[in-house]
Amino acid sequence: MSLALAEVKKIAHLAAIAVEPEELDAVGAKLSNILDLFAQLSQADTEGVEPMAHPLDQTQRLREDLVAEVDQRDKFQAIAPATENGLYLVPKVIE
Amino acid sequence: MYQYSIKQLSDALQTKQVSSVELTQYFLTRMKSLDPQVNSFITQTPELALQMAAQADEALAAGNAHPLTGIPMAHKDIFCTDGVRTSCGSKMLDNFIAPYDAHVVTQFKNCHMPILGKTNMDEFAMGSSSESSYYGPTKNPWDLNAVPGGSSGGSAAAVAAGLVPFTTGTDTGGSIRQPAAFCGISGIKPTYGAVSRFGMISYASSFDQGGPMAMSAQDCAWLLNAMVGFDQRDSTSMQIEPTDYTAQLDKSLKGLKVGVPSDYFGEGLDPHVAASVKQAIAEIEKLGAEVVEVSLPNQKLAVAAYYVLAPAEASSNLSRYDGVRFGHRCDAPNDLNDLYTRSRAEGFGAEVKRRIMVGAYALSAGYYDAYYLKAQKVRRLVRDDFSRAFESCDVILGPVAPTVAFNIGEKTDDPVSMYLADLYTIPVNLAGLPAMSIPAGFVNQRPVGLHLVGPYFSEARLLNVAHQYQQVTNWHQQRPEWVGDK
Amino acid sequence: MQWETVIGLEIHAQLATKSKIFSAASTAYGAEPNSQACLVDLAMPGVLPVLNKRALEMGIAFGLAINAEVPKKSVFARKNYFYPDSPKGYQISQFDLPVVGKGQIEIEVNGEKKIIGVTRAHLEEDAGKSLHEDFHGMTGIDLNRSGTPLLEIVSEPDMRSAAEAIAYAKAIHELVQFIGICDGNLQEGSFRMDVNVSIRRPGEPYGTRTELKNINSFKFVEKAIAYEVDRHIDVIESGGTIVQETRLYDADKDETRSMRAKEEANDYRYFPDPDLLPVMISDEDIEAVRQRLPELPAVLRARFVADYGLSDYDANLLTSSKAMAQYFETMLQTAGDAQAKLCANWMSGELAKSLNRDELAIEASPISATDLAGLVVRIVDNTISGKIAKQVFEAMWQGEGSADQVIEAKGLKQITDSGAIEQIVDEVLAANSQQVEAYKGGQEKMFGFFVGQVMKLSKGQANPAQVNALLKQKLGQ
């Protein structure tokens, strides 16, 4: 299976990863190899098989509704790339 | 002292033959002189280690210390360690000083075990050779031209080179067992849910599981005692009865039923590796075990299913690396999209980007049913194979990998060939079962691993089988010659 | 030919939990930016979500309140998209197995009742907030709200007018507050509405819809629908076609406009969140929630009409919140069921007026239900007149004590001693002999003047019925 260029661009967009135009072919070729591996799955007879999302048949445990966190903003923002007045800064978001 | 078992180190510390500070200094010296050749550490933390060692000595002096108190260790750089860079082998987190401790880190800190540093790994645990690390490849102490395996290659190599008595690792598709096999050490991946994932940076959430890597099964048993335990911060952490994993080590193997899958010894397995593994199985048979043949017919599809599901989860798990709250941020982004796409393009390496993209594709509209859902169904078939097999045996034995360690650079251009080499370890992660790798000989002076797989929560039984084997063999005590001088 | 409007609503109700849906950080409104964003809310590497039990119970409670199916198994899924207020790069929501299945709620528009279908309701986490003030051309991100539990309530496209849409939105708004799962605060964004609008010729298939996002006022919902319906009609009647899109309602300009064109259609890549396990809800769990569920407004309303003979209007008012209904029923414990109407009048009259004036919720009323009932009792037993009662009420509102204490302290007890009243009547008649003459000369209107004078002299304390009777008797002589 060989991915079309448009498809590689779409995947890069979903993944939010910039791919230089000159890399597109090479990236597409490696992805296509992996998709060939996926193709093996069609060999499996999975008629009536329930999808398995998780290894153990367990159910979700619940947490009591209690506040147990204290403000650690200074510590957390010490490792942030850009903050001001306690806010994280990003390039202007246009709505 | 680097040849000492955990038990011997514990005895030496408890009886004051050596202090934790002395022991820590000893290993720091080894690390400093030997690691430049192995590159098993991303970050070394000598000050932290000595400070923790001093606290350990206080605890030991007080007389009521935990058996593991004072024994130095190192964490795979995937476990968040408060105040210490936790890079996950990625440029993306090169500047990430973790603001908290992973549950596993807390568990070992509570035992006062000095942290020597953070070990090298494939970037975001995606790889089987530790070559994809931003910090350069780790080398196999048995042959510096060979890979140590991955993704916990740094953890395996550091133990094999005697730089640290033990390390932590994580195993998503074989990342504890395969490097343990390649480096000739013992490593166990517990049942999914036995060790908390809180603070262990996610690759594929429904597969990831932490475990210890050390010289022997007995060492692993001691460490598992400290590592396993319920954690309310991880929804997938299991509430299991506290177990002493050392308690069953000496049990006889009489009557043990060993399953050997015929499917494992077919095409693709190096005949020399096959011979070593078969010899190990024969050794265990001599100890009183009975060998039965089992069949795992759907395992051939496990690699394909895994490479749909794990990247799918990863594509989502790694979306948080966006250059906003922590981690790498590109210079002077033009706009929001530029911030995201450039930060991620610069911060992630090729293999990580590949898996994110593959995963996004597998989940995208139009492909979800054919890939993601189909792979989940195959996942169940693989699990059901194991359940059926364990109706007729207690443990399944086989090879960990089809070959011994390959050369650095040998497979980097062909990701799929690298993926396919994990065919024996991956099915275990799909099912969430516990499994171990222990040394079982050498091929071309490179170690061979024996793979032990058990039913859910059978860790104590696996360790028992491995320990009994290690009582009658000495593969696990072997060290590369060059690491012994210091 | 007529156009028919088709409307469906998606309502995001913030659940009134103390802590977030997947972390133990506080959900309190108005804190310093990012001071309530913990490791989990910030999506730090390695952190994991654990579900808040109360949030789940609130979801179940809503399901029970709209007679919906609450499935045994509920699953959390990830909705993947990049946005700075979504720190994980995905939102934990529910996709194919929501906590609440199909249900319904009754609305009333111009006296006509109608059932509106609720397709589903699911639990999810709220996003943070983007602040667009000028940070050197940057946007500031506050993640305090990130992880606040939301219940997204999706209706069927059952509404045919803005009035029906508002009635539905208000019914849900009232219900979520009534059952105590949402504070309903529109200004703070606790209750936000997305409106799907389309038009069609009656009997034809649905037209293309547009979605009006994030409206937090009923008035704006109404205006946005009106604008959008007109726009649809204009476009279609002038030969155009409606584009399915998300639009913003600009309240200042009273218009809707297309949100920035998305580069591509969203592909959210929903899949079950591997960090969370399936939520299993047993019959016992559901029963436990049901036990704690208050009597629902519709049931309560019917009971108030049947048992206490209240008008629909009063019953509606008294069931507009759980606190109102509780206040009313507490009053009856003291005043007695026979005084239901009088109690209702006092609640809809003086009490409502004063609460409004001082901008207080009924929970914060300075006069307790028992005390207000005490005042009603004193009216009924003729200790005070209705007029004096208002004066007593005012004093009680100012914190001067119970009705009895105020009556005692101010000497407001009604004069019912006929001797005392007769004395005042005589005094008034003697002092106003000219007016008496006029009255006797046929100016019967003067009667009111005498009553007024007597009441004035008695400081309003004379029993009005007795005053009337005595005056009639004396003037008739």
Coordinates of C-alpha atoms in Angstrom, one line a residue, chain B residues 32-437:
Chain B
K32 CA 31.9 7.7 36.2
S33 CA 34.7 5.6 34.8
L34 CA 32.7 3.0 32.8
D35 CA 29.6 4.7 31.6
P36 CA 31.3 6.9 29.0
Q37 CA 31.8 3.7 27.0
V38 CA 28.2 2.4 27.5
N39 CA 26.2 5.6 27.6
S40 CA 23.6 3.9 29.8
F41 CA 22.8 7.1 31.8
I42 CA 21.1 10.2 30.5
T43 CA 21.5 12.0 33.8
Q44 CA 23.7 11.2 36.7
T45 CA 22.7 12.5 40.2
P46 CA 25.7 12.0 42.5
E47 CA 24.7 14.8 45.0
L48 CA 21.1 13.4 45.3
A49 CA 22.5 9.9 45.6
L50 CA 24.9 10.8 48.4
Q51 CA 22.3 12.8 50.2
M52 CA 19.9 9.9 50.1
A53 CA 22.7 7.5 51.1
A54 CA 23.3 9.6 54.2
Q55 CA 19.6 9.4 55.1
A56 CA 19.8 5.7 54.5
D57 CA 22.7 5.3 56.9
E58 CA 20.6 7.2 59.5
A59 CA 17.8 4.8 59.0
L60 CA 20.2 1.8 59.2
A61 CA 21.7 3.2 62.4
A62 CA 18.3 3.5 63.9
G63 CA 18.0 -0.3 63.5
N64 CA 14.6 -0.7 61.9
A65 CA 15.5 -0.1 58.3
H66 CA 13.7 -1.8 55.4
P67 CA 15.8 -4.7 53.9
L68 CA 16.4 -2.6 50.7
T69 CA 17.5 0.5 52.6
G70 CA 20.8 1.9 51.4
I71 CA 21.1 -0.1 48.2
P72 CA 21.8 2.3 45.2
M73 CA 19.6 2.1 42.1
A74 CA 18.7 4.0 39.0
H75 CA 15.4 4.7 37.3
K76 CA 14.7 4.5 33.6
D77 CA 14.3 8.1 32.5
I78 CA 10.6 7.6 32.0
F79 CA 9.8 7.8 35.7
C80 CA 9.2 11.3 36.8
T81 CA 11.6 12.2 39.6
D82 CA 10.9 15.4 41.5
G83 CA 13.5 18.0 40.9
V84 CA 15.4 15.9 38.4
R85 CA 15.3 16.1 34.6
T86 CA 13.0 13.4 33.3
S87 CA 13.6 13.4 29.5
C88 CA 12.1 10.2 28.3
G89 CA 15.0 10.1 25.9
S90 CA 13.5 13.0 24.0
K91 CA 14.6 16.5 23.0
M92 CA 11.0 17.3 23.7
L93 CA 11.6 16.9 27.5
D94 CA 15.3 17.8 27.5
N95 CA 14.4 20.8 29.7
F96 CA 11.7 19.0 31.7
I97 CA 12.6 19.0 35.5
A98 CA 9.8 16.8 36.8
P99 CA 7.7 18.6 39.5
Y100 CA 6.7 15.4 41.2
D101 CA 7.6 11.8 41.9
A102 CA 6.2 8.8 40.1
H103 CA 4.6 6.2 42.4
V104 CA 7.4 3.8 41.7
V105 CA 10.0 6.5 42.6
T106 CA 8.2 7.2 45.9
Q107 CA 8.1 3.5 46.7
F108 CA 11.8 3.2 46.4
K109 CA 12.4 6.5 48.1
N110 CA 10.4 5.3 51.0
C111 CA 12.9 2.4 51.3
H112 CA 15.8 5.0 51.3
M113 CA 17.4 3.7 48.1
P114 CA 19.9 6.3 46.7
I115 CA 19.2 7.3 43.1
L116 CA 22.4 7.3 41.1
G117 CA 20.7 8.7 38.0
K118 CA 18.3 8.2 35.1
T119 CA 19.0 5.6 32.5
N120 CA 19.0 5.9 28.7
M121 CA 16.2 4.6 26.6
D122 CA 14.5 4.7 23.2
E123 CA 12.7 8.0 22.9
F124 CA 9.3 7.8 24.7
A125 CA 10.0 4.0 25.0
M126 CA 9.4 3.5 21.3
G127 CA 12.0 1.2 20.0
S128 CA 13.8 -2.1 20.5
S129 CA 17.5 -0.9 20.4
S130 CA 17.8 2.3 22.5
E131 CA 19.2 3.9 19.3
S132 CA 16.4 6.4 19.1
S133 CA 17.4 8.3 22.2
Y134 CA 18.1 12.0 21.8
Y135 CA 21.2 11.4 24.1
G136 CA 22.8 8.9 21.7
P137 CA 22.6 5.1 21.6
T138 CA 23.5 3.0 24.6
K139 CA 26.0 0.2 23.8
N140 CA 25.8 -3.4 24.9
P141 CA 28.4 -4.1 27.5
W142 CA 29.0 -7.5 26.0
D143 CA 29.9 -6.1 22.7
L144 CA 30.1 -2.3 22.3
N145 CA 29.2 -2.6 18.6
A146 CA 25.9 -4.2 19.5
V147 CA 22.7 -2.6 20.7
P148 CA 21.6 -3.3 24.3
G149 CA 18.0 -3.8 23.2
G150 CA 15.2 -1.4 24.1
S151 CA 13.5 0.5 25.1
S152 CA 15.0 0.0 28.6
G153 CA 18.4 -0.5 27.1
G154 CA 20.1 1.9 29.4
S155 CA 18.7 0.2 32.5
A156 CA 19.8 -3.2 31.1
A157 CA 23.3 -2.1 30.1
A158 CA 23.9 -0.3 33.4
V159 CA 23.1 -3.5 35.4
A160 CA 25.1 -5.7 33.0
A161 CA 28.1 -3.4 33.3
G162 CA 27.8 -3.5 37.1
L163 CA 27.3 0.3 37.3
V164 CA 24.3 -0.1 39.6
P165 CA 22.8 -3.2 41.4
F166 CA 19.4 -2.8 39.8
T167 CA 17.3 -0.5 37.7
T168 CA 13.7 0.1 36.9
G169 CA 12.4 -0.5 33.4
T170 CA 9.1 -0.4 31.6
D171 CA 7.7 -2.9 29.1
T172 CA 5.1 -2.0 26.5
G173 CA 5.9 -4.5 23.9
G174 CA 9.0 -6.2 25.4
S175 CA 11.0 -3.2 26.6
I176 CA 12.2 -4.9 29.9
R177 CA 12.5 -8.5 28.6
Q178 CA 14.3 -7.9 25.3
P179 CA 17.1 -5.7 26.6
A180 CA 17.4 -8.0 29.6
A181 CA 17.9 -10.8 27.2
F182 CA 20.4 -8.9 25.0
C183 CA 22.4 -7.8 28.0
G184 CA 22.3 -11.1 29.9
I185 CA 20.4 -9.9 33.0
S186 CA 17.1 -10.8 34.6
G187 CA 14.0 -8.7 34.2
I188 CA 10.3 -9.1 34.9
K189 CA 7.3 -7.4 33.5
P190 CA 4.5 -7.9 36.1
T191 CA 0.9 -8.4 35.3
Y192 CA -0.7 -5.2 33.8
G193 CA -2.0 -3.3 36.8
A194 CA 0.4 -4.7 39.4
V195 CA 2.7 -1.7 39.3
S196 CA 1.3 1.8 39.3
R197 CA 1.7 3.8 36.1
F198 CA 1.3 7.1 37.9
G199 CA 4.3 9.3 37.0
M200 CA 5.5 6.8 34.4
I201 CA 5.4 8.7 31.2
S202 CA 2.8 7.1 29.0
Y203 CA 3.6 5.5 25.7
A204 CA 0.6 3.1 25.3
S205 CA -1.5 3.2 28.4
S206 CA -3.2 -0.2 28.1
F207 CA 0.2 -2.0 27.6
D208 CA 2.7 0.0 29.7
Q209 CA 4.0 -1.8 32.8
G210 CA 6.9 -1.1 35.0
G211 CA 9.2 -3.7 36.5
P212 CA 12.7 -4.3 37.9
M213 CA 15.8 -5.3 36.0
A214 CA 18.6 -6.9 38.0
M215 CA 21.2 -9.7 37.9
S216 CA 19.0 -12.6 39.1
A217 CA 15.4 -13.7 39.7
Q218 CA 16.0 -13.5 43.4
D219 CA 17.0 -9.9 43.1
C220 CA 13.9 -9.2 41.0
A221 CA 11.8 -10.8 43.7
W222 CA 13.2 -8.5 46.4
L223 CA 12.6 -5.5 44.2
L224 CA 9.1 -6.5 43.2
N225 CA 8.2 -6.5 46.8
A226 CA 8.8 -2.8 46.9
M227 CA 7.4 -2.0 43.5
V228 CA 4.1 -3.8 43.3
G229 CA 1.2 -2.1 45.2
F230 CA -2.1 -0.5 44.8
D231 CA -2.1 3.2 43.9
Q232 CA -5.3 5.2 44.0
R233 CA -4.0 7.7 41.5
D234 CA -3.9 5.0 38.7
S235 CA -7.4 3.8 37.7
T236 CA -5.8 0.7 36.2
S237 CA -3.9 -0.2 39.4
M238 CA -5.1 -3.5 40.9
Q239 CA -6.0 -4.0 44.5
I240 CA -4.2 -7.3 45.0
E241 CA -3.2 -9.0 48.3
P242 CA 0.3 -8.0 49.4
T243 CA 2.6 -10.8 48.3
D244 CA 6.1 -11.6 49.4
Y245 CA 7.7 -12.5 46.1
T246 CA 10.7 -14.1 47.7
A247 CA 8.6 -16.6 49.7
Q248 CA 8.2 -19.2 46.9
L249 CA 11.7 -19.0 45.4
D250 CA 12.9 -22.2 46.9
K251 CA 9.8 -24.3 46.0
S252 CA 10.6 -27.4 44.0
L253 CA 9.6 -27.6 40.4
K254 CA 8.3 -31.1 40.7
G255 CA 5.0 -31.5 38.9
L256 CA 5.4 -28.1 37.2
K257 CA 3.8 -28.1 33.8
V258 CA 5.8 -26.2 31.3
G259 CA 4.1 -25.3 28.0
V260 CA 6.3 -25.0 25.0
P261 CA 4.5 -23.5 22.0
S262 CA 5.4 -25.3 18.8
D263 CA 4.7 -22.0 17.0
Y264 CA 7.7 -20.4 18.7
F265 CA 10.4 -22.6 17.1
G266 CA 9.5 -22.1 13.5
E267 CA 10.8 -19.9 10.7
G268 CA 12.7 -16.7 11.7
L269 CA 14.2 -18.0 14.9
D270 CA 18.0 -18.2 14.9
P271 CA 18.9 -21.9 15.2
H272 CA 21.6 -21.2 17.8
V273 CA 19.2 -19.2 19.9
A274 CA 16.7 -22.0 19.5
A275 CA 19.3 -24.5 20.7
S276 CA 20.1 -22.5 23.8
V277 CA 16.5 -22.1 24.7
K278 CA 15.8 -25.8 24.2
Q279 CA 18.7 -26.6 26.4
A280 CA 17.3 -24.3 29.1
I281 CA 14.0 -26.0 28.9
A282 CA 15.6 -29.4 29.2
E283 CA 17.4 -28.1 32.3
I284 CA 14.1 -27.1 33.9
E285 CA 12.7 -30.5 32.9
K286 CA 15.5 -32.1 34.9
L287 CA 14.4 -30.2 37.9
G288 CA 11.1 -32.1 37.8
A289 CA 9.0 -30.1 35.4
E290 CA 6.9 -31.8 32.8
V291 CA 6.9 -30.4 29.3
V292 CA 3.7 -30.2 27.4
E293 CA 3.1 -28.8 23.9
V294 CA 0.8 -25.8 23.6
S295 CA -0.4 -23.9 20.6
L296 CA -0.8 -20.1 20.3
P297 CA -2.2 -19.9 16.7
N298 CA -3.1 -16.2 16.7
Q299 CA 0.3 -14.9 17.8
K300 CA 1.5 -14.4 14.3
L301 CA -1.0 -11.5 14.1
A302 CA 0.1 -9.9 17.4
V303 CA 2.8 -7.7 16.0
A304 CA 0.4 -6.2 13.5
A305 CA -2.3 -5.7 16.1
Y306 CA 0.2 -4.1 18.5
Y307 CA 1.5 -1.7 15.9
V308 CA -2.0 -0.4 15.4
L309 CA -3.1 -0.2 19.0
A310 CA 0.1 1.1 20.7
P311 CA 0.7 3.9 18.2
A312 CA -3.0 4.8 18.3
E313 CA -2.8 5.2 22.1
A314 CA 0.5 7.0 21.7
S315 CA -0.7 9.4 19.1
S316 CA -3.2 10.7 21.7
N317 CA -0.9 10.3 24.8
L318 CA 1.8 12.4 23.1
S319 CA -0.6 15.2 22.1
R320 CA 0.2 17.0 25.4
Y321 CA 3.6 17.9 24.1
D322 CA 2.5 21.1 22.5
G323 CA 5.1 23.6 23.7
V324 CA 2.7 25.4 26.0
R325 CA 3.1 24.2 29.6
F326 CA 6.4 22.4 29.6
G327 CA 9.0 20.9 27.2
H328 CA 10.4 22.1 24.0
R329 CA 8.9 25.1 22.3
C330 CA 10.1 26.3 18.9
D331 CA 11.6 29.8 18.6
A332 CA 9.3 32.7 17.7
P333 CA 6.2 30.8 16.5
N334 CA 4.2 32.7 13.9
D335 CA 0.8 31.5 15.1
L336 CA -0.7 28.7 17.1
N337 CA -0.5 26.1 14.4
D338 CA 3.2 27.0 13.9
L339 CA 3.8 26.6 17.6
Y340 CA 2.3 23.1 17.6
T341 CA 3.6 21.7 14.4
R342 CA 7.2 23.1 14.6
S343 CA 7.6 22.4 18.4
R344 CA 6.6 18.9 17.8
A345 CA 8.6 18.5 14.6
E346 CA 11.7 19.7 16.4
G347 CA 11.1 18.0 19.7
F348 CA 10.3 14.5 18.5
G349 CA 12.6 12.1 16.7
A350 CA 11.8 10.2 13.6
E351 CA 10.5 7.0 15.1
V352 CA 8.2 8.9 17.6
K353 CA 6.8 11.0 14.8
R354 CA 6.2 7.9 12.7
R355 CA 4.3 6.2 15.5
I356 CA 2.2 9.3 16.2
M357 CA 1.3 9.6 12.6
V358 CA 0.5 5.9 12.2
G359 CA -1.6 6.0 15.3
A360 CA -3.5 9.1 14.2
Y361 CA -4.1 7.3 10.9
A362 CA -5.4 4.1 12.5
L363 CA -7.9 6.2 14.5
S364 CA -9.0 8.5 11.7
A365 CA -12.4 8.5 10.1
G366 CA -12.8 5.7 7.6
Y367 CA -10.0 3.5 9.0
Y368 CA -11.1 3.0 12.6
D369 CA -13.0 -0.2 12.0
A370 CA -10.6 -1.8 9.7
Y371 CA -7.6 -1.0 11.8
Y372 CA -8.2 0.0 15.4
L373 CA -11.3 -2.1 16.1
K374 CA -10.0 -5.1 14.1
A375 CA -6.8 -5.0 16.1
Q376 CA -8.7 -4.9 19.3
K377 CA -10.5 -8.1 18.2
V378 CA -7.2 -9.7 17.4
R379 CA -6.0 -8.7 20.8
R380 CA -8.8 -10.8 22.3
L381 CA -7.9 -13.7 20.1
V382 CA -4.3 -13.5 21.3
R383 CA -5.4 -13.3 24.9
D384 CA -7.8 -16.3 24.5
D385 CA -4.9 -18.3 23.1
F386 CA -3.0 -17.8 26.3
S387 CA -6.0 -18.6 28.5
R388 CA -6.5 -21.9 26.6
A389 CA -2.8 -22.7 26.9
F390 CA -2.8 -22.1 30.6
E391 CA -5.5 -24.7 31.0
S392 CA -2.8 -27.3 30.4
C393 CA 0.3 -25.7 31.8
D394 CA 1.6 -23.4 34.5
V395 CA 4.2 -21.5 32.6
I396 CA 5.1 -21.1 29.0
L397 CA 8.8 -21.1 28.0
G398 CA 10.4 -20.0 24.8
P399 CA 12.8 -17.5 23.3
V400 CA 12.6 -13.7 24.1
A401 CA 13.9 -12.6 20.7
P402 CA 14.6 -14.4 17.5
T403 CA 18.3 -13.4 17.6
V404 CA 20.9 -12.2 20.0
A405 CA 21.7 -8.5 20.0
F406 CA 22.1 -7.0 16.6
N407 CA 24.7 -4.4 15.6
I408 CA 24.1 -0.7 16.2
G409 CA 22.7 0.8 13.0
E410 CA 21.7 -2.6 11.5
K411 CA 18.0 -2.0 11.6
T412 CA 17.6 1.8 11.9
D413 CA 16.6 2.2 8.3
D414 CA 13.9 -0.5 8.3
P415 CA 11.5 0.1 11.2
V416 CA 9.3 -2.8 10.2
S417 CA 12.1 -5.3 10.5
M418 CA 12.8 -3.9 14.0
Y419 CA 9.1 -4.3 14.9
L420 CA 9.0 -7.9 13.7
A421 CA 11.8 -8.8 16.1
D422 CA 9.4 -8.4 19.0
L423 CA 7.2 -11.2 17.9
Y424 CA 7.7 -13.2 21.1
T425 CA 7.3 -10.4 23.6
I426 CA 4.4 -8.4 22.1
P427 CA 1.7 -11.0 22.6
V428 CA 2.3 -11.0 26.3
N429 CA 1.6 -7.2 26.4
L430 CA -1.6 -7.6 24.4
A431 CA -2.8 -10.0 27.0
G432 CA -1.4 -8.1 30.0
L433 CA 0.3 -11.2 31.4
P434 CA 3.4 -11.3 33.6
A435 CA 6.6 -12.5 31.9
M436 CA 10.3 -12.7 32.6
S437 CA 13.6 -12.9 30.7

